[in-house]
């Protein structure tokens, strides 16, 4: 399937929960390729894109020595000690033999582990994805605050280009690795992040927000909830709150398909529309208690008789 076309870099934009990650996973599944995901955060830096260092907790040194049992030490302390350090001390007491055995084991263990590194280099999912044909989703690249961080990846995005891993190894993106950047921003919002990265994307695919009807269908299928009338009301409420958040410029919360699904699941357990709305919907739509109360009053309470 290797060809010379470099169309392997895509960006998918759209609201939270519209299905970008699911699409990326489906593309991997359809193509029979492994799927890797890297999630960016405000603090993501150049190094983290390629590798992280982790403390060497496990250690690889294993003691390859035969240890005597407690019974061996009881019965014949001199022979028990000799199996560990090779020295047979005629008439040695059990206590002394035991101490000598502990000392020998400690020294051997120390010798083995002193050559081990304190930290290990763990390559990122991005590097792993570059090593074999795969689908790599880079989530929310626009979240990265440090300007220019993503440009480190340009060298991997360019055809045939290489980038250095921290240990000096040169990494080249497999020509069949497909990179999909996914972001909640629309195309205009994306302009905020580095133009040179943006210009390398072969295609930018906006994912349309789900309609109420699509939300109802999806939620019904995924939750098994059968009450279509109530579900339609819940989907309509989610959409209205979503619009309200945009209108009021409320940016400290979300209200989309995922919240609908959680609301339905919560309702199925509690049978209480209002309470489940608080836990799954209103508390996520905004962090402001007053704002949450307003949304409940305007969008929920007048219709609670559907319950
Ligand atoms: N085509 C689909 N059919 C049924 N369910 C879907 C479909 N696409 C997505 N979903 C479900 O919708 C939910 C949200 O999807 P997903 O996580 O892919 O959204 P997203 O756009 O990546 O969200 P975010 O921007 O928050 O990362 C998931 O529970 C997912 O399983
Ligand atoms: Mg996602």
mmCIF file with all atom_site columns, N, CA and C in Angstrom, residues 13-74:
data_model
loop_
_atom_site.group_PDB
_atom_site.id
_atom_site.type_symbol
_atom_site.label_atom_id
_atom_site.label_alt_id
_atom_site.label_comp_id
_atom_site.label_asym_id
_atom_site.label_entity_id
_atom_site.label_seq_id
_atom_site.pdbx_PDB_ins_code
_atom_site.Cartn_x
_atom_site.Cartn_y
_atom_site.Cartn_z
_atom_site.occupancy
_atom_site.B_iso_or_equiv
_atom_site.pdbx_formal_charge
_atom_site.auth_seq_id
_atom_site.auth_comp_id
_atom_site.auth_asym_id
_atom_site.auth_atom_id
_atom_site.pdbx_PDB_model_num
ATOM 1   N N  . UNK A 1 13 ? -11.830 18.802  13.095 1.00 0.00 ? 13 UNK A N  1
ATOM 2   C CA . UNK A 1 13 ? -12.269 19.790  14.076 1.00 0.00 ? 13 UNK A CA 1
ATOM 3   C C  . UNK A 1 13 ? -13.744 19.542  14.400 1.00 0.00 ? 13 UNK A C  1
ATOM 4   N N  . UNK A 1 14 ? -14.155 19.949  15.577 1.00 0.00 ? 14 UNK A N  1
ATOM 5   C CA . UNK A 1 14 ? -15.574 19.793  15.920 1.00 0.00 ? 14 UNK A CA 1
ATOM 6   C C  . UNK A 1 14 ? -15.774 19.790  17.424 1.00 0.00 ? 14 UNK A C  1
ATOM 7   N N  . UNK A 1 15 ? -17.010 20.038  17.826 1.00 0.00 ? 15 UNK A N  1
ATOM 8   C CA . UNK A 1 15 ? -17.336 20.119  19.257 1.00 0.00 ? 15 UNK A CA 1
ATOM 9   C C  . UNK A 1 15 ? -16.985 18.830  20.000 1.00 0.00 ? 15 UNK A C  1
ATOM 10  N N  . UNK A 1 16 ? -16.827 18.958  21.307 1.00 0.00 ? 16 UNK A N  1
ATOM 11  C CA . UNK A 1 16 ? -16.555 17.786  22.150 1.00 0.00 ? 16 UNK A CA 1
ATOM 12  C C  . UNK A 1 16 ? -17.668 16.760  21.980 1.00 0.00 ? 16 UNK A C  1
ATOM 13  N N  . UNK A 1 17 ? -17.279 15.523  21.799 1.00 0.00 ? 17 UNK A N  1
ATOM 14  C CA . UNK A 1 17 ? -18.257 14.443  21.737 1.00 0.00 ? 17 UNK A CA 1
ATOM 15  C C  . UNK A 1 17 ? -18.911 14.239  20.393 1.00 0.00 ? 17 UNK A C  1
ATOM 16  N N  . UNK A 1 18 ? -18.437 14.921  19.342 1.00 0.00 ? 18 UNK A N  1
ATOM 17  C CA . UNK A 1 18 ? -19.069 14.739  18.032 1.00 0.00 ? 18 UNK A CA 1
ATOM 18  C C  . UNK A 1 18 ? -18.598 13.445  17.367 1.00 0.00 ? 18 UNK A C  1
ATOM 19  N N  . UNK A 1 19 ? -17.509 12.867  17.868 1.00 0.00 ? 19 UNK A N  1
ATOM 20  C CA . UNK A 1 19 ? -17.081 11.565  17.323 1.00 0.00 ? 19 UNK A CA 1
ATOM 21  C C  . UNK A 1 19 ? -15.738 11.579  16.595 1.00 0.00 ? 19 UNK A C  1
ATOM 22  N N  . UNK A 1 20 ? -14.894 12.551  16.857 1.00 0.00 ? 20 UNK A N  1
ATOM 23  C CA . UNK A 1 20 ? -13.594 12.643  16.152 1.00 0.00 ? 20 UNK A CA 1
ATOM 24  C C  . UNK A 1 20 ? -12.699 11.449  16.494 1.00 0.00 ? 20 UNK A C  1
ATOM 25  N N  . UNK A 1 21 ? -12.588 11.169  17.792 1.00 0.00 ? 21 UNK A N  1
ATOM 26  C CA . UNK A 1 21 ? -11.737 10.049  18.207 1.00 0.00 ? 21 UNK A CA 1
ATOM 27  C C  . UNK A 1 21 ? -12.286 8.732   17.669 1.00 0.00 ? 21 UNK A C  1
ATOM 28  N N  . UNK A 1 22 ? -13.598 8.610   17.717 1.00 0.00 ? 22 UNK A N  1
ATOM 29  C CA . UNK A 1 22 ? -14.217 7.386   17.192 1.00 0.00 ? 22 UNK A CA 1
ATOM 30  C C  . UNK A 1 22 ? -13.899 7.230   15.704 1.00 0.00 ? 22 UNK A C  1
ATOM 31  N N  . UNK A 1 23 ? -13.974 8.322   14.960 1.00 0.00 ? 23 UNK A N  1
ATOM 32  C CA . UNK A 1 23 ? -13.645 8.262   13.521 1.00 0.00 ? 23 UNK A CA 1
ATOM 33  C C  . UNK A 1 23 ? -12.198 7.828   13.318 1.00 0.00 ? 23 UNK A C  1
ATOM 34  N N  . UNK A 1 24 ? -11.283 8.404   14.119 1.00 0.00 ? 24 UNK A N  1
ATOM 35  C CA . UNK A 1 24 ? -9.868  8.057   13.965 1.00 0.00 ? 24 UNK A CA 1
ATOM 36  C C  . UNK A 1 24 ? -9.660  6.569   14.257 1.00 0.00 ? 24 UNK A C  1
ATOM 37  N N  . UNK A 1 25 ? -10.332 6.074   15.284 1.00 0.00 ? 25 UNK A N  1
ATOM 38  C CA . UNK A 1 25 ? -10.233 4.643   15.622 1.00 0.00 ? 25 UNK A CA 1
ATOM 39  C C  . UNK A 1 25 ? -10.813 3.779   14.514 1.00 0.00 ? 25 UNK A C  1
ATOM 40  N N  . UNK A 1 26 ? -11.919 4.273   13.931 1.00 0.00 ? 26 UNK A N  1
ATOM 41  C CA . UNK A 1 26 ? -12.554 3.489   12.864 1.00 0.00 ? 26 UNK A CA 1
ATOM 42  C C  . UNK A 1 26 ? -11.663 3.426   11.631 1.00 0.00 ? 26 UNK A C  1
ATOM 43  N N  . UNK A 1 27 ? -10.988 4.555   11.346 1.00 0.00 ? 27 UNK A N  1
ATOM 44  C CA . UNK A 1 27 ? -10.072 4.574   10.192 1.00 0.00 ? 27 UNK A CA 1
ATOM 45  C C  . UNK A 1 27 ? -8.982  3.514   10.413 1.00 0.00 ? 27 UNK A C  1
ATOM 46  N N  . UNK A 1 28 ? -8.455  3.463   11.643 1.00 0.00 ? 28 UNK A N  1
ATOM 47  C CA . UNK A 1 28 ? -7.415  2.475   11.952 1.00 0.00 ? 28 UNK A CA 1
ATOM 48  C C  . UNK A 1 28 ? -7.959  1.059   11.782 1.00 0.00 ? 28 UNK A C  1
ATOM 49  N N  . UNK A 1 29 ? -9.178  0.866   12.274 1.00 0.00 ? 29 UNK A N  1
ATOM 50  C CA . UNK A 1 29 ? -9.766  -0.477  12.206 1.00 0.00 ? 29 UNK A CA 1
ATOM 51  C C  . UNK A 1 29 ? -10.009 -0.896  10.755 1.00 0.00 ? 29 UNK A C  1
ATOM 52  N N  . UNK A 1 30 ? -10.548 0.033   9.977  1.00 0.00 ? 30 UNK A N  1
ATOM 53  C CA . UNK A 1 30 ? -10.853 -0.297  8.579  1.00 0.00 ? 30 UNK A CA 1
ATOM 54  C C  . UNK A 1 30 ? -9.571  -0.618  7.819  1.00 0.00 ? 30 UNK A C  1
ATOM 55  N N  . UNK A 1 31 ? -8.510  0.139   8.107  1.00 0.00 ? 31 UNK A N  1
ATOM 56  C CA . UNK A 1 31 ? -7.242  -0.090  7.395  1.00 0.00 ? 31 UNK A CA 1
ATOM 57  C C  . UNK A 1 31 ? -6.431  -1.231  8.019  1.00 0.00 ? 31 UNK A C  1
ATOM 58  N N  . UNK A 1 32 ? -6.911  -1.749  9.137  1.00 0.00 ? 32 UNK A N  1
ATOM 59  C CA . UNK A 1 32 ? -6.190  -2.838  9.804  1.00 0.00 ? 32 UNK A CA 1
ATOM 60  C C  . UNK A 1 32 ? -4.867  -2.367  10.377 1.00 0.00 ? 32 UNK A C  1
ATOM 61  N N  . UNK A 1 33 ? -4.828  -1.112  10.838 1.00 0.00 ? 33 UNK A N  1
ATOM 62  C CA . UNK A 1 33 ? -3.579  -0.569  11.396 1.00 0.00 ? 33 UNK A CA 1
ATOM 63  C C  . UNK A 1 33 ? -3.707  -0.353  12.898 1.00 0.00 ? 33 UNK A C  1
ATOM 64  N N  . UNK A 1 34 ? -2.604  -0.446  13.630 1.00 0.00 ? 34 UNK A N  1
ATOM 65  C CA . UNK A 1 34 ? -2.691  -0.123  15.063 1.00 0.00 ? 34 UNK A CA 1
ATOM 66  C C  . UNK A 1 34 ? -2.984  1.359   15.255 1.00 0.00 ? 34 UNK A C  1
ATOM 67  N N  . UNK A 1 35 ? -3.651  1.669   16.359 1.00 0.00 ? 35 UNK A N  1
ATOM 68  C CA . UNK A 1 35 ? -4.050  3.050   16.643 1.00 0.00 ? 35 UNK A CA 1
ATOM 69  C C  . UNK A 1 35 ? -3.272  3.550   17.856 1.00 0.00 ? 35 UNK A C  1
ATOM 70  N N  . UNK A 1 36 ? -2.667  4.711   17.705 1.00 0.00 ? 36 UNK A N  1
ATOM 71  C CA . UNK A 1 36 ? -1.956  5.330   18.828 1.00 0.00 ? 36 UNK A CA 1
ATOM 72  C C  . UNK A 1 36 ? -2.585  6.686   19.111 1.00 0.00 ? 36 UNK A C  1
ATOM 73  N N  . UNK A 1 37 ? -2.555  7.100   20.368 1.00 0.00 ? 37 UNK A N  1
ATOM 74  C CA . UNK A 1 37 ? -3.111  8.419   20.678 1.00 0.00 ? 37 UNK A CA 1
ATOM 75  C C  . UNK A 1 37 ? -2.169  9.175   21.608 1.00 0.00 ? 37 UNK A C  1
ATOM 76  N N  . UNK A 1 38 ? -2.000  10.449  21.306 1.00 0.00 ? 38 UNK A N  1
ATOM 77  C CA . UNK A 1 38 ? -1.200  11.323  22.169 1.00 0.00 ? 38 UNK A CA 1
ATOM 78  C C  . UNK A 1 38 ? -2.075  12.514  22.518 1.00 0.00 ? 38 UNK A C  1
ATOM 79  N N  . UNK A 1 39 ? -2.203  12.790  23.827 1.00 0.00 ? 39 UNK A N  1
ATOM 80  C CA . UNK A 1 39 ? -3.054  13.916  24.239 1.00 0.00 ? 39 UNK A CA 1
ATOM 81  C C  . UNK A 1 39 ? -2.184  15.079  24.687 1.00 0.00 ? 39 UNK A C  1
ATOM 82  N N  . UNK A 1 40 ? -2.387  16.210  24.057 1.00 0.00 ? 40 UNK A N  1
ATOM 83  C CA . UNK A 1 40 ? -1.594  17.394  24.401 1.00 0.00 ? 40 UNK A CA 1
ATOM 84  C C  . UNK A 1 40 ? -2.262  18.135  25.558 1.00 0.00 ? 40 UNK A C  1
ATOM 85  N N  . UNK A 1 41 ? -1.463  18.811  26.321 1.00 0.00 ? 41 UNK A N  1
ATOM 86  C CA . UNK A 1 41 ? -1.976  19.662  27.406 1.00 0.00 ? 41 UNK A CA 1
ATOM 87  C C  . UNK A 1 41 ? -1.247  20.984  27.360 1.00 0.00 ? 41 UNK A C  1
ATOM 88  N N  . UNK A 1 42 ? -1.672  21.953  28.197 1.00 0.00 ? 42 UNK A N  1
ATOM 89  C CA . UNK A 1 42 ? -1.017  23.262  28.164 1.00 0.00 ? 42 UNK A CA 1
ATOM 90  C C  . UNK A 1 42 ? 0.497   23.165  28.378 1.00 0.00 ? 42 UNK A C  1
ATOM 91  N N  . UNK A 1 43 ? 0.924   22.212  29.214 1.00 0.00 ? 43 UNK A N  1
ATOM 92  C CA . UNK A 1 43 ? 2.348   22.140  29.554 1.00 0.00 ? 43 UNK A CA 1
ATOM 93  C C  . UNK A 1 43 ? 3.169   21.232  28.646 1.00 0.00 ? 43 UNK A C  1
ATOM 94  N N  . UNK A 1 44 ? 2.541   20.653  27.630 1.00 0.00 ? 44 UNK A N  1
ATOM 95  C CA . UNK A 1 44 ? 3.296   19.740  26.758 1.00 0.00 ? 44 UNK A CA 1
ATOM 96  C C  . UNK A 1 44 ? 4.483   20.481  26.129 1.00 0.00 ? 44 UNK A C  1
ATOM 97  N N  . UNK A 1 45 ? 5.664   19.872  26.251 1.00 0.00 ? 45 UNK A N  1
ATOM 98  C CA . UNK A 1 45 ? 6.827   20.530  25.645 1.00 0.00 ? 45 UNK A CA 1
ATOM 99  C C  . UNK A 1 45 ? 7.436   19.639  24.557 1.00 0.00 ? 45 UNK A C  1
ATOM 100 N N  . UNK A 1 46 ? 8.445   20.189  23.907 1.00 0.00 ? 46 UNK A N  1
ATOM 101 C CA . UNK A 1 46 ? 9.064   19.496  22.767 1.00 0.00 ? 46 UNK A CA 1
ATOM 102 C C  . UNK A 1 46 ? 9.531   18.088  23.126 1.00 0.00 ? 46 UNK A C  1
ATOM 103 N N  . UNK A 1 47 ? 10.135  17.989  24.302 1.00 0.00 ? 47 UNK A N  1
ATOM 104 C CA . UNK A 1 47 ? 10.699  16.710  24.726 1.00 0.00 ? 47 UNK A CA 1
ATOM 105 C C  . UNK A 1 47 ? 9.607   15.667  24.892 1.00 0.00 ? 47 UNK A C  1
ATOM 106 N N  . UNK A 1 48 ? 8.493   16.105  25.531 1.00 0.00 ? 48 UNK A N  1
ATOM 107 C CA . UNK A 1 48 ? 7.398   15.177  25.823 1.00 0.00 ? 48 UNK A CA 1
ATOM 108 C C  . UNK A 1 48 ? 6.757   14.628  24.543 1.00 0.00 ? 48 UNK A C  1
ATOM 109 N N  . UNK A 1 49 ? 6.795   15.420  23.473 1.00 0.00 ? 49 UNK A N  1
ATOM 110 C CA . UNK A 1 49 ? 6.220   14.945  22.218 1.00 0.00 ? 49 UNK A CA 1
ATOM 111 C C  . UNK A 1 49 ? 6.946   13.693  21.739 1.00 0.00 ? 49 UNK A C  1
ATOM 112 N N  . UNK A 1 50 ? 8.208   13.610  22.093 1.00 0.00 ? 50 UNK A N  1
ATOM 113 C CA . UNK A 1 50 ? 9.013   12.489  21.599 1.00 0.00 ? 50 UNK A CA 1
ATOM 114 C C  . UNK A 1 50 ? 9.266   11.421  22.657 1.00 0.00 ? 50 UNK A C  1
ATOM 115 N N  . UNK A 1 51 ? 9.508   11.844  23.883 1.00 0.00 ? 51 UNK A N  1
ATOM 116 C CA . UNK A 1 51 ? 9.830   10.850  24.908 1.00 0.00 ? 51 UNK A CA 1
ATOM 117 C C  . UNK A 1 51 ? 9.608   11.415  26.298 1.00 0.00 ? 51 UNK A C  1
ATOM 118 N N  . UNK A 1 52 ? 9.474   10.503  27.263 1.00 0.00 ? 52 UNK A N  1
ATOM 119 C CA . UNK A 1 52 ? 9.453   10.930  28.658 1.00 0.00 ? 52 UNK A CA 1
ATOM 120 C C  . UNK A 1 52 ? 10.489  10.090  29.401 1.00 0.00 ? 52 UNK A C  1
ATOM 121 N N  . UNK A 1 53 ? 10.993  10.642  30.489 1.00 0.00 ? 53 UNK A N  1
ATOM 122 C CA . UNK A 1 53 ? 11.894  9.842   31.305 1.00 0.00 ? 53 UNK A CA 1
ATOM 123 C C  . UNK A 1 53 ? 11.130  9.390   32.534 1.00 0.00 ? 53 UNK A C  1
ATOM 124 N N  . UNK A 1 54 ? 11.261  8.112   32.851 1.00 0.00 ? 54 UNK A N  1
ATOM 125 C CA . UNK A 1 54 ? 10.545  7.579   34.018 1.00 0.00 ? 54 UNK A CA 1
ATOM 126 C C  . UNK A 1 54 ? 11.547  6.945   34.974 1.00 0.00 ? 54 UNK A C  1
ATOM 127 N N  . UNK A 1 55 ? 11.308  7.052   36.295 1.00 0.00 ? 55 UNK A N  1
ATOM 128 C CA . UNK A 1 55 ? 12.227  6.419   37.244 1.00 0.00 ? 55 UNK A CA 1
ATOM 129 C C  . UNK A 1 55 ? 12.286  4.917   37.004 1.00 0.00 ? 55 UNK A C  1
ATOM 130 N N  . UNK A 1 56 ? 13.468  4.367   37.110 1.00 0.00 ? 56 UNK A N  1
ATOM 131 C CA . UNK A 1 56 ? 13.641  2.934   36.902 1.00 0.00 ? 56 UNK A CA 1
ATOM 132 C C  . UNK A 1 56 ? 13.221  2.200   38.171 1.00 0.00 ? 56 UNK A C  1
ATOM 133 N N  . UNK A 1 57 ? 11.902  1.991   38.297 1.00 0.00 ? 57 UNK A N  1
ATOM 134 C CA . UNK A 1 57 ? 11.367  1.415   39.529 1.00 0.00 ? 57 UNK A CA 1
ATOM 135 C C  . UNK A 1 57 ? 11.613  -0.084  39.605 1.00 0.00 ? 57 UNK A C  1
ATOM 136 N N  . UNK A 1 58 ? 11.365  -0.752  38.491 1.00 0.00 ? 58 UNK A N  1
ATOM 137 C CA . UNK A 1 58 ? 11.412  -2.214  38.514 1.00 0.00 ? 58 UNK A CA 1
ATOM 138 C C  . UNK A 1 58 ? 12.821  -2.741  38.627 1.00 0.00 ? 58 UNK A C  1
ATOM 139 N N  . UNK A 1 59 ? 13.709  -2.212  37.834 1.00 0.00 ? 59 UNK A N  1
ATOM 140 C CA . UNK A 1 59 ? 15.058  -2.755  37.777 1.00 0.00 ? 59 UNK A CA 1
ATOM 141 C C  . UNK A 1 59 ? 15.037  -4.065  37.021 1.00 0.00 ? 59 UNK A C  1
ATOM 142 N N  . UNK A 1 60 ? 16.087  -4.338  36.299 1.00 0.00 ? 60 UNK A N  1
ATOM 143 C CA . UNK A 1 60 ? 16.095  -5.558  35.500 1.00 0.00 ? 60 UNK A CA 1
ATOM 144 C C  . UNK A 1 60 ? 17.050  -6.596  36.086 1.00 0.00 ? 60 UNK A C  1
ATOM 145 N N  . UNK A 1 61 ? 17.809  -6.169  37.113 1.00 0.00 ? 61 UNK A N  1
ATOM 146 C CA . UNK A 1 61 ? 18.781  -7.108  37.660 1.00 0.00 ? 61 UNK A CA 1
ATOM 147 C C  . UNK A 1 61 ? 18.077  -8.153  38.517 1.00 0.00 ? 61 UNK A C  1
ATOM 148 N N  . UNK A 1 62 ? 18.303  -9.389  38.226 1.00 0.00 ? 62 UNK A N  1
ATOM 149 C CA . UNK A 1 62 ? 17.755  -10.458 39.053 1.00 0.00 ? 62 UNK A CA 1
ATOM 150 C C  . UNK A 1 62 ? 18.915  -11.197 39.681 1.00 0.00 ? 62 UNK A C  1
ATOM 151 N N  . UNK A 1 63 ? 18.729  -11.568 40.920 1.00 0.00 ? 63 UNK A N  1
ATOM 152 C CA . UNK A 1 63 ? 19.794  -12.303 41.599 1.00 0.00 ? 63 UNK A CA 1
ATOM 153 C C  . UNK A 1 63 ? 19.811  -13.728 41.085 1.00 0.00 ? 63 UNK A C  1
ATOM 154 N N  . UNK A 1 64 ? 20.902  -14.068 40.422 1.00 0.00 ? 64 UNK A N  1
ATOM 155 C CA . UNK A 1 64 ? 20.968  -15.440 39.931 1.00 0.00 ? 64 UNK A CA 1
ATOM 156 C C  . UNK A 1 64 ? 21.804  -16.250 40.923 1.00 0.00 ? 64 UNK A C  1
ATOM 157 N N  . UNK A 1 65 ? 21.289  -16.419 42.105 1.00 0.00 ? 65 UNK A N  1
ATOM 158 C CA . UNK A 1 65 ? 22.024  -17.232 43.078 1.00 0.00 ? 65 UNK A CA 1
ATOM 159 C C  . UNK A 1 65 ? 21.046  -18.127 43.820 1.00 0.00 ? 65 UNK A C  1
ATOM 160 N N  . UNK A 1 66 ? 21.561  -19.267 44.164 1.00 0.00 ? 66 UNK A N  1
ATOM 161 C CA . UNK A 1 66 ? 20.704  -20.214 44.856 1.00 0.00 ? 66 UNK A CA 1
ATOM 162 C C  . UNK A 1 66 ? 20.680  -19.850 46.336 1.00 0.00 ? 66 UNK A C  1
ATOM 163 N N  . UNK A 1 67 ? 19.498  -19.702 46.890 1.00 0.00 ? 67 UNK A N  1
ATOM 164 C CA . UNK A 1 67 ? 19.427  -19.334 48.306 1.00 0.00 ? 67 UNK A CA 1
ATOM 165 C C  . UNK A 1 67 ? 19.036  -20.550 49.151 1.00 0.00 ? 67 UNK A C  1
ATOM 166 N N  . UNK A 1 68 ? 19.710  -20.725 50.262 1.00 0.00 ? 68 UNK A N  1
ATOM 167 C CA . UNK A 1 68 ? 19.350  -21.857 51.109 1.00 0.00 ? 68 UNK A CA 1
ATOM 168 C C  . UNK A 1 68 ? 18.030  -21.582 51.834 1.00 0.00 ? 68 UNK A C  1
ATOM 169 N N  . UNK A 1 69 ? 17.308  -22.638 52.179 1.00 0.00 ? 69 UNK A N  1
ATOM 170 C CA . UNK A 1 69 ? 16.056  -22.448 52.915 1.00 0.00 ? 69 UNK A CA 1
ATOM 171 C C  . UNK A 1 69 ? 16.384  -22.291 54.403 1.00 0.00 ? 69 UNK A C  1
ATOM 172 N N  . UNK A 1 70 ? 15.367  -21.891 55.175 1.00 0.00 ? 70 UNK A N  1
ATOM 173 C CA . UNK A 1 70 ? 15.555  -21.735 56.614 1.00 0.00 ? 70 UNK A CA 1
ATOM 174 C C  . UNK A 1 70 ? 15.938  -23.085 57.248 1.00 0.00 ? 70 UNK A C  1
ATOM 175 N N  . UNK A 1 71 ? 15.345  -24.132 56.656 1.00 0.00 ? 71 UNK A N  1
ATOM 176 C CA . UNK A 1 71 ? 15.624  -25.486 57.156 1.00 0.00 ? 71 UNK A CA 1
ATOM 177 C C  . UNK A 1 71 ? 17.090  -25.860 56.919 1.00 0.00 ? 71 UNK A C  1
ATOM 178 N N  . UNK A 1 72 ? 17.624  -25.470 55.727 1.00 0.00 ? 72 UNK A N  1
ATOM 179 C CA . UNK A 1 72 ? 19.045  -25.749 55.422 1.00 0.00 ? 72 UNK A CA 1
ATOM 180 C C  . UNK A 1 72 ? 19.934  -25.090 56.480 1.00 0.00 ? 72 UNK A C  1
ATOM 181 N N  . UNK A 1 73 ? 19.596  -23.824 56.823 1.00 0.00 ? 73 UNK A N  1
ATOM 182 C CA . UNK A 1 73 ? 20.429  -23.089 57.787 1.00 0.00 ? 73 UNK A CA 1
ATOM 183 C C  . UNK A 1 73 ? 20.343  -23.755 59.172 1.00 0.00 ? 73 UNK A C  1
ATOM 184 N N  . UNK A 1 74 ? 19.133  -24.199 59.504 1.00 0.00 ? 74 UNK A N  1
ATOM 185 C CA . UNK A 1 74 ? 18.926  -24.887 60.784 1.00 0.00 ? 74 UNK A CA 1
ATOM 186 C C  . UNK A 1 74 ? 19.765  -26.156 60.870 1.00 0.00 ? 74 UNK A C  1
#
